[in-house]
mmCIF file of C-alpha atoms in Angstrom:
data_model
loop_
_atom_site.group_PDB
_atom_site.id
_atom_site.type_symbol
_atom_site.label_atom_id
_atom_site.label_comp_id
_atom_site.label_asym_id
_atom_site.label_seq_id
_atom_site.Cartn_x
_atom_site.Cartn_y
_atom_site.Cartn_z
ATOM 1 C CA MET H 1 112.270 106.474 98.318
ATOM 2 C CA THR H 2 109.705 106.490 95.571
ATOM 3 C CA SER H 3 108.117 109.617 94.197
ATOM 4 C CA ILE H 4 104.489 110.502 94.804
ATOM 5 C CA PRO H 5 102.388 108.915 92.041
ATOM 6 C CA ARG H 6 101.077 111.582 89.689
ATOM 7 C CA PRO H 7 97.361 110.762 90.187
ATOM 8 C CA ALA H 8 97.732 110.919 93.988
ATOM 9 C CA LEU H 9 99.603 114.215 93.785
ATOM 10 C CA LEU H 10 97.214 115.849 91.319
ATOM 11 C CA LEU H 11 94.073 114.710 93.110
ATOM 12 C CA GLY H 12 95.567 115.676 96.461
ATOM 13 C CA LEU H 13 96.379 119.149 95.158
ATOM 14 C CA ALA H 14 92.917 119.461 93.605
ATOM 15 C CA GLY H 15 91.476 118.610 97.002
ATOM 16 C CA LEU H 16 93.040 121.811 98.332
ATOM 17 C CA ILE H 17 90.872 124.006 96.107
ATOM 18 C CA PRO H 18 87.928 124.378 98.540
ATOM 19 C CA PHE H 19 90.319 125.272 101.381
ATOM 20 C CA LEU H 20 92.199 127.825 99.291
ATOM 21 C CA TRP H 21 89.009 129.218 97.754
ATOM 22 C CA GLY H 22 87.501 129.617 101.214
ATOM 23 C CA ALA H 23 90.601 131.425 102.488
ATOM 24 C CA LEU H 24 90.633 133.743 99.471
ATOM 25 C CA THR H 25 86.985 134.645 99.965
ATOM 26 C CA VAL H 26 87.674 135.420 103.623
ATOM 27 C CA VAL H 27 90.434 137.875 102.694
ATOM 28 C CA LEU H 28 88.786 139.315 99.573
ATOM 29 C CA PRO H 29 85.213 140.422 100.296
ATOM 30 C CA GLY H 30 84.557 141.241 96.622
ATOM 31 C CA LEU H 31 85.404 137.682 95.667
ATOM 32 C CA ALA H 32 83.129 136.434 98.449
ATOM 33 C CA GLU H 33 80.251 138.531 97.080
ATOM 34 C CA TRP H 34 80.832 137.201 93.575
ATOM 35 C CA GLY H 35 81.059 133.619 94.845
ATOM 36 C CA THR H 36 77.863 134.039 96.862
ATOM 37 C CA GLU H 37 76.008 135.310 93.804
ATOM 38 C CA ILE H 38 77.258 132.482 91.604
ATOM 39 C CA MET H 39 77.267 129.514 94.013
ATOM 40 C CA GLY H 40 75.452 130.604 97.151
ATOM 41 C CA PRO H 41 76.710 131.481 100.648
ATOM 42 C CA ARG H 42 77.560 127.891 101.575
ATOM 43 C CA PHE H 43 80.383 127.847 99.049
ATOM 44 C CA VAL H 44 82.405 130.845 100.247
ATOM 45 C CA GLY H 45 84.404 131.871 103.276
ATOM 46 C CA PRO H 46 84.732 129.632 106.264
ATOM 47 C CA TYR H 47 81.529 127.754 105.385
ATOM 48 C CA VAL H 48 83.034 125.903 102.450
ATOM 49 C CA GLN H 49 86.220 125.179 104.389
ATOM 50 C CA LEU H 50 84.452 123.861 107.479
ATOM 51 C CA PHE H 51 81.961 121.678 105.673
ATOM 52 C CA TYR H 52 84.558 120.307 103.276
ATOM 53 C CA GLY H 53 87.139 119.894 106.044
ATOM 54 C CA ALA H 54 84.777 117.695 108.060
ATOM 55 C CA ILE H 55 84.118 115.596 104.962
ATOM 56 C CA ILE H 56 87.836 115.209 104.282
ATOM 57 C CA LEU H 57 88.546 114.090 107.850
ATOM 58 C CA ALA H 58 85.844 111.438 107.457
ATOM 59 C CA PHE H 59 87.273 110.433 104.071
ATOM 60 C CA MET H 60 90.739 110.113 105.575
ATOM 61 C CA SER H 61 89.326 107.813 108.257
ATOM 62 C CA GLY H 62 88.411 105.501 105.400
ATOM 63 C CA VAL H 63 91.937 105.707 104.031
ATOM 64 C CA LEU H 64 93.371 104.876 107.444
ATOM 65 C CA TRP H 65 90.888 101.994 107.771
ATOM 66 C CA GLY H 66 92.349 100.641 104.544
ATOM 67 C CA PHE H 67 95.820 100.836 106.055
ATOM 68 C CA ALA H 68 94.577 99.148 109.237
ATOM 69 C CA ALA H 69 93.056 96.334 107.181
ATOM 70 C CA GLN H 70 96.568 95.316 106.167
ATOM 71 C CA GLY H 71 97.339 94.519 109.795
ATOM 72 C CA SER H 72 95.375 92.406 112.192
ATOM 73 C CA ASP H 73 95.175 94.351 115.439
ATOM 74 C CA TRP H 74 92.338 96.314 116.960
ATOM 75 C CA GLN H 75 94.528 99.353 117.557
ATOM 76 C CA GLY H 76 94.806 100.243 113.873
ATOM 77 C CA TYR H 77 91.070 100.026 113.343
ATOM 78 C CA ALA H 78 90.333 102.051 116.474
ATOM 79 C CA LEU H 79 92.814 104.756 115.487
ATOM 80 C CA SER H 80 91.480 104.911 111.944
ATOM 81 C CA VAL H 81 88.037 106.115 113.016
ATOM 82 C CA LEU H 82 89.336 108.990 115.160
ATOM 83 C CA PRO H 83 89.406 111.655 112.401
ATOM 84 C CA ALA H 84 85.752 111.022 111.490
ATOM 85 C CA LEU H 85 84.689 111.056 115.135
ATOM 86 C CA TRP H 86 86.678 114.236 115.720
ATOM 87 C CA ALA H 87 84.949 115.974 112.811
ATOM 88 C CA PHE H 88 81.528 114.776 113.975
ATOM 89 C CA PHE H 89 81.865 115.838 117.595
ATOM 90 C CA MET H 90 84.144 118.874 117.409
ATOM 91 C CA THR H 91 83.055 121.041 114.483
ATOM 92 C CA GLY H 92 79.998 122.663 116.065
ATOM 93 C CA GLY H 93 79.916 125.799 118.139
ATOM 94 C CA GLY H 94 80.541 128.482 115.546
ATOM 95 C CA ALA H 95 83.003 129.112 112.745
ATOM 96 C CA ASP H 96 86.037 130.033 114.859
ATOM 97 C CA ARG H 97 85.680 127.032 117.157
ATOM 98 C CA ALA H 98 85.098 124.703 114.202
ATOM 99 C CA ALA H 99 88.117 126.071 112.303
ATOM 100 C CA ALA H 100 90.331 125.599 115.371
ATOM 101 C CA ALA H 101 88.957 122.080 115.852
ATOM 102 C CA LEU H 102 89.664 121.223 112.220
ATOM 103 C CA ILE H 103 93.221 122.520 112.513
ATOM 104 C CA VAL H 104 93.757 120.242 115.507
ATOM 105 C CA GLY H 105 92.007 117.425 113.631
ATOM 106 C CA PHE H 106 94.251 117.720 110.580
ATOM 107 C CA LEU H 107 97.387 117.858 112.726
ATOM 108 C CA GLY H 108 96.160 114.775 114.586
ATOM 109 C CA LEU H 109 95.484 113.100 111.260
ATOM 110 C CA LEU H 110 99.075 113.791 110.243
ATOM 111 C CA ALA H 111 100.240 112.026 113.416
ATOM 112 C CA LEU H 112 98.017 109.050 112.546
ATOM 113 C CA ASP H 113 99.368 109.063 108.984
ATOM 114 C CA ARG H 114 102.859 108.844 110.438
ATOM 115 C CA HIS H 115 101.820 106.024 112.775
ATOM 116 C CA PHE H 116 100.563 103.886 109.890
ATOM 117 C CA TRP H 117 103.491 104.883 107.676
ATOM 118 C CA LYS H 118 106.073 103.948 110.336
ATOM 119 C CA ARG H 119 104.471 100.509 110.562
ATOM 120 C CA GLY H 120 104.845 100.008 106.838
ATOM 121 C CA LEU H 121 101.086 100.101 106.181
ATOM 122 C CA ALA H 122 101.174 103.288 104.071
ATOM 123 C CA PRO H 123 103.238 103.722 100.888
ATOM 124 C CA GLN H 124 106.780 105.075 101.194
ATOM 125 C CA TRP H 125 105.798 108.367 99.547
ATOM 126 C CA TRP H 126 102.785 108.883 101.822
ATOM 127 C CA MET H 127 104.282 111.302 104.332
ATOM 128 C CA ARG H 128 105.690 113.618 101.664
ATOM 129 C CA LEU H 129 102.198 114.015 100.245
ATOM 130 C CA ARG H 130 100.444 114.262 103.612
ATOM 131 C CA VAL H 131 102.839 116.866 105.044
ATOM 132 C CA LEU H 132 102.424 119.053 101.953
ATOM 133 C CA LEU H 133 98.627 118.817 101.974
ATOM 134 C CA THR H 134 98.353 119.284 105.731
ATOM 135 C CA LEU H 135 100.497 122.433 105.701
ATOM 136 C CA VAL H 136 98.268 124.039 103.094
ATOM 137 C CA VAL H 137 95.024 122.972 104.803
ATOM 138 C CA VAL H 138 96.108 124.161 108.256
ATOM 139 C CA ASN H 139 97.259 127.528 106.916
ATOM 140 C CA ALA H 140 94.074 128.005 104.886
ATOM 141 C CA LEU H 141 91.955 127.236 107.968
ATOM 142 C CA ALA H 142 94.093 129.602 110.048
ATOM 143 C CA VAL H 143 92.980 132.443 107.760
ATOM 144 C CA ASP H 144 89.502 132.028 109.277
ATOM 145 C CA LEU H 145 90.931 132.680 112.728
ATOM 146 C CA ILE H 146 93.147 135.599 111.695
ATOM 147 C CA PHE H 147 90.667 137.633 109.618
#
């Protein structure tokens, strides 16, 4: 097994910042007030997590499309668009519903990652990175539902 390339790991970890920041501002109201003053209300609490989470699911559809392009069947292409469609159709209806939908979406994405990985279309190190990132994202989104 090869190790996760440093750029992929660092950028993947950096991509967790909005999720972690959002969770922190849910649990620490003083931090949320400060963040609202500095950046505006859209960039604190569940708002930043939900907006960013939908964008990341759409981004990951593009990544999966790239994996599908290595094969030649319709199934891979059809599966690759599911995360973007999930984000588009399922993240309305309030913050709690959207957070729950994103949790399901990211867990579904992990299953799709595994599907492409098992078929040899994703790099060998892919699942180590995706499991790590998914665990953090799902737990950060769960903060919205707990607090």
